[in-house]
Amino acid sequence: MRLLAALLILLLCAQAQAQEALRVLNWRNYIDPQVLADFAQQTGIRVDYQTFTAAEELDAALASATPYDVIVPSHFQLGRLIRSGQLRPLEMARLPNRQNIAPGLLAMLAGVESADRYALPYLWGVVGLAIDPQRAEASYGGPLPNSWSLLFSERQASRLRGCGLSMLDAPEETASLWFNYRGRNLPQYGPRQIERSLQPLLKIGPQLDALDNESYIKALGERRLCVAMAWAGHALTAAQRNPQLRFQVPEEGAVAFIDSLAIPANAGNPDLAYRFMDYLLQPEQAIRNARVTYFYSPLKPELQVHQDLATERPMQVLGTDERRRVYMLENLSAQQKEALDHFWGDLKKTIPCCASDR
C-alpha cells in the first residue's frame, strides 16, 4: 500500500513538472541566453527552447503535431496564421508590460489584419546592404553606389564577384526588394507575373557565394564577403569582428520587419506563455535581448534604457533619412506565396553554394 502511494506521489510530481515546461520556438541567436536562464530560475519553469533559421521552418513546425506555447513569427506571416486560425487572440490584461512597447510598432501590426490582437513586437529591424568598403571598392573599381544594383544588376554584380556576394535565403524579403528596386509593388502582381518578373535574378544566382541566413554572418566578419543582403542585427554582429563593415539603407529603400511574440491556438500551456511573454517585455529584458542580438528594441524611445542603448550604440538606431526610405514587408496571398516558393527553388539551382541542397 505504501509502495502504491509512493508511486502515485511520484506520478503526480512528474505530471506537475511536465505542466511547468514551456515550449518556445524562436529564431536562432535571437535571445540573450541569460534572459532564459533568469526566467527559469525566477519562476521554476523549465523552458524547452527550440530555434529555426527561415520562416518556412516555422510554418513546417506549426504544421506538425508538436504543440508550441510561444512562437516568434515575422509580421508578414501573421495574416496567414490568423486567417487559418493558428494563433490565439491575446488577453492583454495578462500582459501589463505591453505598455512599454513603442506605439508606432503596435500601429504597424494593427495594419496587418489587426495582428496587434494576436501578437506583440519582440525585436525588429530592416533588410539592407552590408558592405566591406575597402574590398568592395577595390573589386568594383571605384566608389560604390548606395543601391541594390550592387546585387540586382548582373553587370554590377559581376564586377564584385571576386570579393564575395551573398543574398538571404528569404523569398518574401528578396522579392519585395527586387520589385521595389524596379519601382513596382510586389502584392499588385499575380502569381504568373511574379515568376516572370523575377527571372532576371536567375542570372545573378551563379555569381553568389552564399544564399543563407546564418553562415554569412561569420563570412562577413572574416571578410570573405564584401557585399551582402543582410538583416541589420546580423550585419552589426559581424561588424564586431570586422570593424570596417558598414550597414546601409540603399537609396531605393529597405524593407522593415517586426518579429513578434504569439501563442499558437493549440498551445499546451498558455498560462506559462503569458508569463514568459510579459517577462520578455520588461524593459530590462527587452534591452538585454537587443544588446545581445544587435536587432532593434521594441521599447518606447523615451524609456531610459532605450535612450542609454541609443547613446552607447548609435548604429542600432536608424537616422531620419534612413527611416524615410524604409517600408514594411507586404503580405502575399497563398497563390502568390506558392509562385514565389516555386521560383525560389529554381533560383537555388543556379547558385553554386546551394548545390548540396538539391
Short mmCIF file of C-alpha atoms in Angstrom, two decimals:
data_model
loop_
_atom_site.label_atom_id
_atom_site.label_comp_id
_atom_site.label_asym_id
_atom_site.label_seq_id
_atom_site.Cartn_x
_atom_site.Cartn_y
_atom_site.Cartn_z
CA MET A 1 0.00 0.00 0.00
CA ARG A 2 2.83 2.35 0.88
CA LEU A 3 4.58 1.47 -2.37
CA LEU A 4 1.42 2.30 -4.31
CA ALA A 5 1.09 5.63 -2.50
CA ALA A 6 4.72 6.46 -3.22
CA LEU A 7 4.29 5.65 -6.89
CA LEU A 8 1.18 7.82 -7.02
CA ILE A 9 3.07 10.74 -5.48
CA LEU A 10 5.90 10.32 -7.98
CA LEU A 11 3.38 10.23 -10.83
CA LEU A 12 1.69 13.40 -9.62
CA CYS A 13 5.06 15.15 -9.26
CA ALA A 14 6.04 14.10 -12.76
CA GLN A 15 2.77 15.43 -14.13
CA ALA A 16 3.25 18.72 -12.26
CA GLN A 17 6.75 19.07 -13.65
CA ALA A 18 5.51 18.31 -17.16
CA GLN A 19 2.88 21.03 -16.81
CA GLU A 20 5.60 23.50 -15.81
CA ALA A 21 7.50 23.04 -19.06
CA LEU A 22 7.23 25.88 -21.58
CA ARG A 23 7.89 25.10 -25.24
CA VAL A 24 9.30 28.06 -27.19
CA LEU A 25 10.18 28.29 -30.89
CA ASN A 26 12.27 31.31 -31.86
CA TRP A 27 14.76 32.44 -34.49
CA ARG A 28 18.30 31.20 -33.90
CA ASN A 29 20.61 33.52 -31.94
CA TYR A 30 17.65 35.75 -31.15
CA ILE A 31 17.72 35.98 -27.36
CA ASP A 32 20.18 36.62 -24.55
CA PRO A 33 20.76 33.12 -23.07
CA GLN A 34 20.96 34.69 -19.63
CA VAL A 35 17.44 36.04 -20.03
CA LEU A 36 16.24 32.46 -20.49
CA ALA A 37 18.28 31.25 -17.52
CA ASP A 38 16.99 34.05 -15.28
CA PHE A 39 13.37 33.36 -16.23
CA ALA A 40 13.75 29.68 -15.37
CA GLN A 41 15.47 30.48 -12.09
CA GLN A 42 12.95 33.11 -11.02
CA THR A 43 9.83 31.14 -11.95
CA GLY A 44 10.87 27.49 -11.63
CA ILE A 45 9.51 26.95 -15.15
CA ARG A 46 11.57 24.73 -17.42
CA VAL A 47 11.92 26.16 -20.93
CA ASP A 48 12.15 23.79 -23.89
CA TYR A 49 13.75 26.31 -26.25
CA GLN A 50 13.98 25.45 -29.95
CA THR A 51 15.09 27.53 -32.92
CA PHE A 52 14.67 27.97 -36.67
CA THR A 53 16.51 29.96 -39.34
CA ALA A 54 13.86 30.55 -42.03
CA ALA A 55 10.18 31.46 -42.00
CA GLU A 56 9.39 28.26 -43.88
CA GLU A 57 10.80 26.23 -40.97
CA LEU A 58 8.34 27.89 -38.60
CA ASP A 59 5.48 27.09 -41.00
CA ALA A 60 6.58 23.45 -41.09
CA ALA A 61 6.83 23.28 -37.30
CA LEU A 62 3.31 24.65 -36.89
CA ALA A 63 2.02 22.11 -39.40
CA SER A 64 3.46 19.28 -37.29
CA ALA A 65 1.74 17.68 -34.34
CA THR A 66 4.07 19.36 -31.84
CA PRO A 67 2.26 21.99 -29.73
CA TYR A 68 4.35 25.12 -29.04
CA ASP A 69 3.45 27.65 -26.36
CA VAL A 70 5.27 30.72 -27.69
CA ILE A 71 6.42 31.35 -31.26
CA VAL A 72 8.10 34.34 -32.93
CA PRO A 73 6.71 34.77 -36.47
CA SER A 74 7.66 37.67 -38.72
CA HIS A 75 4.88 40.15 -39.32
CA PHE A 76 4.32 39.05 -42.93
CA GLN A 77 3.33 35.60 -41.64
CA LEU A 78 0.76 36.90 -39.18
CA GLY A 79 -2.12 37.50 -41.59
CA ARG A 80 -1.96 33.95 -42.92
CA LEU A 81 -1.64 32.46 -39.41
CA ILE A 82 -4.60 34.49 -38.18
CA ARG A 83 -6.81 33.60 -41.14
CA SER A 84 -6.04 29.89 -40.72
CA GLY A 85 -6.90 30.02 -37.01
CA GLN A 86 -3.38 29.05 -35.90
CA LEU A 87 -2.98 31.87 -33.38
CA ARG A 88 -4.77 32.50 -30.09
CA PRO A 89 -6.15 36.03 -29.51
CA LEU A 90 -4.19 37.64 -26.69
CA GLU A 91 -5.70 38.65 -23.35
CA MET A 92 -3.95 42.00 -22.97
CA ALA A 93 -4.81 42.28 -19.28
CA ARG A 94 -2.38 39.42 -18.71
CA LEU A 95 0.41 41.37 -20.42
CA PRO A 96 0.88 44.54 -18.35
CA ASN A 97 4.34 45.17 -19.86
CA ARG A 98 2.68 45.78 -23.21
CA GLN A 99 2.68 49.43 -22.10
CA ASN A 100 6.45 49.52 -22.70
CA ILE A 101 6.14 48.90 -26.46
CA ALA A 102 6.56 51.78 -28.91
CA PRO A 103 3.07 52.80 -30.16
CA GLY A 104 4.40 53.05 -33.72
CA LEU A 105 5.27 49.35 -33.78
CA LEU A 106 1.84 48.43 -32.43
CA ALA A 107 0.24 50.59 -35.13
CA MET A 108 2.25 48.77 -37.80
CA LEU A 109 0.99 45.42 -36.52
CA ALA A 110 -2.57 46.75 -36.34
CA GLY A 111 -2.33 47.39 -40.07
CA VAL A 112 -1.74 43.68 -40.70
CA GLU A 113 -5.27 42.31 -40.28
CA SER A 114 -5.44 43.63 -36.71
CA ALA A 115 -2.46 41.45 -35.83
CA ASP A 116 -1.84 43.51 -32.69
CA ARG A 117 -4.68 41.48 -31.16
CA TYR A 118 -2.71 38.26 -31.71
CA ALA A 119 0.95 39.24 -31.37
CA LEU A 120 3.24 41.79 -29.73
CA PRO A 121 6.59 43.10 -31.05
CA TYR A 122 9.66 41.28 -29.78
CA LEU A 123 12.50 42.65 -31.94
CA TRP A 124 12.52 44.43 -35.27
CA GLY A 125 14.87 45.63 -37.96
CA VAL A 126 15.43 46.19 -41.65
CA VAL A 127 16.98 44.29 -44.54
CA GLY A 128 19.69 46.39 -46.15
CA LEU A 129 23.22 46.13 -47.51
CA ALA A 130 26.25 45.04 -45.51
CA ILE A 131 29.37 46.31 -47.25
CA ASP A 132 33.09 45.94 -46.65
CA PRO A 133 34.06 49.22 -48.41
CA GLN A 134 37.79 48.63 -48.91
CA ARG A 135 37.43 45.21 -50.50
CA ALA A 136 34.27 46.08 -52.41
CA GLU A 137 35.62 49.28 -53.94
CA ALA A 138 38.85 47.54 -54.95
CA SER A 139 36.86 44.88 -56.77
CA TYR A 140 34.30 47.32 -58.20
CA GLY A 141 36.96 49.70 -59.45
CA GLY A 142 35.82 52.84 -57.64
CA PRO A 143 33.21 54.25 -55.22
CA LEU A 144 30.07 52.18 -54.79
CA PRO A 145 26.55 53.44 -55.45
CA ASN A 146 24.25 53.16 -52.45
CA SER A 147 21.96 50.93 -54.45
CA TRP A 148 20.53 47.43 -54.67
CA SER A 149 22.05 47.36 -58.16
CA LEU A 150 25.21 46.00 -56.49
CA LEU A 151 23.30 42.72 -56.15
CA PHE A 152 20.40 43.08 -58.58
CA SER A 153 22.26 44.29 -61.68
CA GLU A 154 24.01 41.46 -63.49
CA ARG A 155 26.67 43.84 -64.79
CA GLN A 156 27.45 45.42 -61.43
CA ALA A 157 27.34 42.14 -59.55
CA SER A 158 29.87 40.70 -61.99
CA ARG A 159 32.33 43.46 -61.02
CA LEU A 160 32.07 42.39 -57.38
CA ARG A 161 32.04 38.65 -57.83
CA GLY A 162 35.68 38.18 -56.89
CA CYS A 163 35.30 39.62 -53.39
CA GLY A 164 32.20 37.67 -52.35
CA LEU A 165 28.46 38.30 -52.79
CA SER A 166 25.58 36.99 -50.71
CA MET A 167 21.79 37.17 -50.54
CA LEU A 168 19.43 36.00 -47.84
CA ASP A 169 17.54 32.75 -48.15
CA ALA A 170 14.39 34.81 -47.64
CA PRO A 171 11.97 34.70 -50.61
CA GLU A 172 9.49 37.32 -49.38
CA GLU A 173 12.11 39.90 -48.42
CA THR A 174 14.19 39.39 -51.56
CA ALA A 175 11.22 39.51 -53.94
CA SER A 176 9.84 42.61 -52.25
CA LEU A 177 13.19 44.39 -52.52
CA TRP A 178 13.56 43.32 -56.16
CA PHE A 179 10.15 44.70 -57.12
CA ASN A 180 10.73 47.89 -55.12
CA TYR A 181 14.13 48.35 -56.78
CA ARG A 182 12.36 48.27 -60.16
CA GLY A 183 9.73 50.77 -58.99
CA ARG A 184 7.00 48.19 -58.52
CA ASN A 185 4.88 46.80 -55.70
CA LEU A 186 5.04 43.02 -55.25
CA PRO A 187 1.47 42.35 -53.98
CA GLN A 188 -0.05 44.01 -57.05
CA TYR A 189 1.14 41.20 -59.32
CA GLY A 190 -0.44 37.82 -59.92
CA PRO A 191 1.41 34.51 -59.41
CA ARG A 192 2.49 34.13 -63.05
CA GLN A 193 3.59 37.76 -63.27
CA ILE A 194 5.66 37.33 -60.11
CA GLU A 195 7.56 34.38 -61.54
CA ARG A 196 8.13 36.15 -64.86
CA SER A 197 9.31 39.38 -63.22
CA LEU A 198 11.83 37.56 -61.05
CA GLN A 199 13.51 35.73 -63.95
CA PRO A 200 16.49 38.17 -64.19
CA LEU A 201 17.56 37.00 -60.73
CA LEU A 202 18.38 33.62 -62.26
CA LYS A 203 21.34 35.31 -63.96
CA ILE A 204 22.51 36.73 -60.62
CA GLY A 205 22.44 33.35 -58.88
CA PRO A 206 25.65 31.93 -60.40
CA GLN A 207 27.56 34.98 -59.11
CA LEU A 208 26.58 34.47 -55.47
CA ASP A 209 28.90 32.92 -52.91
CA ALA A 210 26.16 32.38 -50.34
CA LEU A 211 22.39 32.19 -50.05
CA ASP A 212 21.61 31.63 -46.39
CA ASN A 213 20.52 33.26 -43.15
CA GLU A 214 23.29 32.27 -40.78
CA SER A 215 26.75 31.34 -42.11
CA TYR A 216 27.01 34.64 -43.98
CA ILE A 217 27.38 36.43 -40.62
CA LYS A 218 30.68 34.68 -39.95
CA ALA A 219 31.76 35.17 -43.57
CA LEU A 220 31.17 38.93 -43.27
CA GLY A 221 33.11 39.04 -40.02
CA GLU A 222 36.01 37.13 -41.59
CA ARG A 223 35.95 39.40 -44.69
CA ARG A 224 35.06 36.56 -47.06
CA LEU A 225 32.11 38.58 -48.36
CA CYS A 226 32.27 42.20 -49.49
CA VAL A 227 28.59 42.89 -50.31
CA ALA A 228 25.65 41.08 -48.75
CA MET A 229 21.93 41.46 -48.36
CA ALA A 230 21.65 41.37 -44.58
CA TRP A 231 19.35 41.72 -41.64
CA ALA A 232 20.54 44.74 -39.66
CA GLY A 233 21.26 42.78 -36.49
CA HIS A 234 23.35 40.24 -38.36
CA ALA A 235 25.40 42.96 -40.06
CA LEU A 236 26.04 44.69 -36.74
CA THR A 237 27.01 41.37 -35.19
CA ALA A 238 29.53 40.74 -37.98
CA ALA A 239 30.88 44.27 -37.51
CA GLN A 240 32.12 43.28 -34.06
CA ARG A 241 34.72 41.13 -35.83
CA ASN A 242 35.14 43.32 -38.89
CA PRO A 243 35.04 46.99 -37.80
CA GLN A 244 35.31 48.14 -41.42
CA LEU A 245 31.92 46.65 -42.21
CA ARG A 246 29.06 49.09 -42.61
CA PHE A 247 25.30 48.61 -42.85
CA GLN A 248 23.26 50.95 -45.02
CA VAL A 249 19.78 51.56 -46.35
CA PRO A 250 20.00 51.80 -50.18
CA GLU A 251 18.54 54.81 -51.97
CA GLU A 252 15.73 52.66 -53.42
CA GLY A 253 14.67 51.69 -49.89
CA ALA A 254 14.91 48.82 -47.44
CA VAL A 255 12.25 46.51 -46.13
CA ALA A 256 11.36 46.55 -42.44
CA PHE A 257 10.17 43.58 -40.43
CA ILE A 258 8.73 43.04 -36.97
CA ASP A 259 9.23 39.69 -35.29
CA SER A 260 6.51 39.21 -32.70
CA LEU A 261 5.58 37.05 -29.75
CA ALA A 262 2.47 34.95 -30.30
CA ILE A 263 0.67 31.99 -28.74
CA PRO A 264 -0.41 29.17 -31.10
CA ALA A 265 -4.05 28.10 -30.92
CA ASN A 266 -3.01 24.60 -29.83
CA ALA A 267 -0.60 25.76 -27.12
CA GLY A 268 -0.40 23.26 -24.29
CA ASN A 269 0.48 25.81 -21.59
CA PRO A 270 -0.97 29.23 -22.46
CA ASP A 271 -0.72 30.39 -18.84
CA LEU A 272 3.03 29.87 -18.90
CA ALA A 273 3.17 31.53 -22.31
CA TYR A 274 1.69 34.74 -20.89
CA ARG A 275 4.22 34.76 -18.06
CA PHE A 276 7.12 34.32 -20.47
CA MET A 277 5.89 36.95 -22.93
CA ASP A 278 5.31 39.53 -20.22
CA TYR A 279 8.77 38.81 -18.82
CA LEU A 280 10.37 39.46 -22.22
CA LEU A 281 8.52 42.79 -22.46
CA GLN A 282 10.04 44.08 -19.23
CA PRO A 283 12.32 46.97 -20.28
CA GLU A 284 15.44 45.43 -18.75
CA GLN A 285 14.85 42.10 -20.52
CA ALA A 286 13.93 43.67 -23.86
CA ILE A 287 17.07 45.79 -23.85
CA ARG A 288 19.24 42.80 -22.88
CA ASN A 289 17.94 40.92 -25.90
CA ALA A 290 18.57 43.93 -28.15
CA ARG A 291 22.14 44.25 -26.86
CA VAL A 292 22.98 40.61 -27.48
CA THR A 293 21.27 40.22 -30.87
CA TYR A 294 22.03 43.72 -32.26
CA PHE A 295 18.46 43.99 -33.53
CA TYR A 296 16.25 46.96 -32.68
CA SER A 297 14.46 47.18 -29.35
CA PRO A 298 10.62 47.32 -29.39
CA LEU A 299 10.59 49.76 -26.45
CA LYS A 300 9.26 53.30 -26.36
CA PRO A 301 12.06 55.72 -27.29
CA GLU A 302 11.51 57.76 -24.14
CA LEU A 303 12.33 54.88 -21.79
CA GLN A 304 15.69 55.43 -20.14
CA VAL A 305 17.08 52.00 -21.00
CA HIS A 306 16.33 52.65 -24.67
CA GLN A 307 17.99 56.06 -24.56
CA ASP A 308 21.03 54.52 -22.88
CA LEU A 309 21.31 51.95 -25.67
CA ALA A 310 21.00 54.64 -28.35
CA THR A 311 23.82 56.60 -26.72
CA GLU A 312 26.03 53.55 -26.36
CA ARG A 313 25.27 52.10 -29.81
CA PRO A 314 24.02 54.73 -32.25
CA MET A 315 24.36 52.13 -35.01
CA GLN A 316 21.28 50.41 -33.57
CA VAL A 317 19.14 53.47 -34.29
CA LEU A 318 18.10 54.45 -37.82
CA GLY A 319 18.73 58.03 -38.92
CA THR A 320 15.89 60.26 -40.09
CA ASP A 321 16.77 59.95 -43.79
CA GLU A 322 17.10 56.19 -43.49
CA ARG A 323 13.72 55.85 -41.77
CA ARG A 324 12.12 57.66 -44.69
CA ARG A 325 13.44 55.01 -47.06
CA VAL A 326 12.14 52.08 -45.02
CA TYR A 327 8.85 50.36 -45.80
CA MET A 328 7.02 47.40 -44.26
CA LEU A 329 7.26 44.00 -45.87
CA GLU A 330 3.96 43.27 -47.63
CA ASN A 331 1.61 40.33 -47.20
CA LEU A 332 1.12 37.83 -50.01
CA SER A 333 -1.82 35.59 -50.87
CA ALA A 334 -1.39 31.83 -50.72
CA GLN A 335 -1.22 31.72 -54.53
CA GLN A 336 1.43 34.45 -54.68
CA LYS A 337 3.44 32.70 -51.98
CA GLU A 338 3.24 29.39 -53.85
CA ALA A 339 4.50 31.03 -57.05
CA LEU A 340 7.32 32.72 -55.17
CA ASP A 341 8.37 29.49 -53.48
CA HIS A 342 8.40 27.73 -56.85
CA PHE A 343 10.67 30.40 -58.30
CA TRP A 344 12.91 30.26 -55.23
CA GLY A 345 13.55 26.59 -55.83
CA ASP A 346 14.64 27.43 -59.38
CA LEU A 347 16.90 30.19 -58.10
CA LYS A 348 18.68 27.87 -55.68
CA LYS A 349 19.54 25.55 -58.55
CA THR A 350 21.61 28.31 -60.15
CA ILE A 351 23.75 29.02 -57.11
CA PRO A 352 26.99 27.05 -56.70
CA CYS A 353 26.84 27.31 -52.90
CA CYS A 354 23.42 25.58 -52.83
CA ALA A 355 24.36 22.54 -54.89
CA SER A 356 24.25 20.36 -51.76
CA ASP A 357 20.65 21.38 -51.19
CA ARG A 358 19.47 19.90 -54.48
#
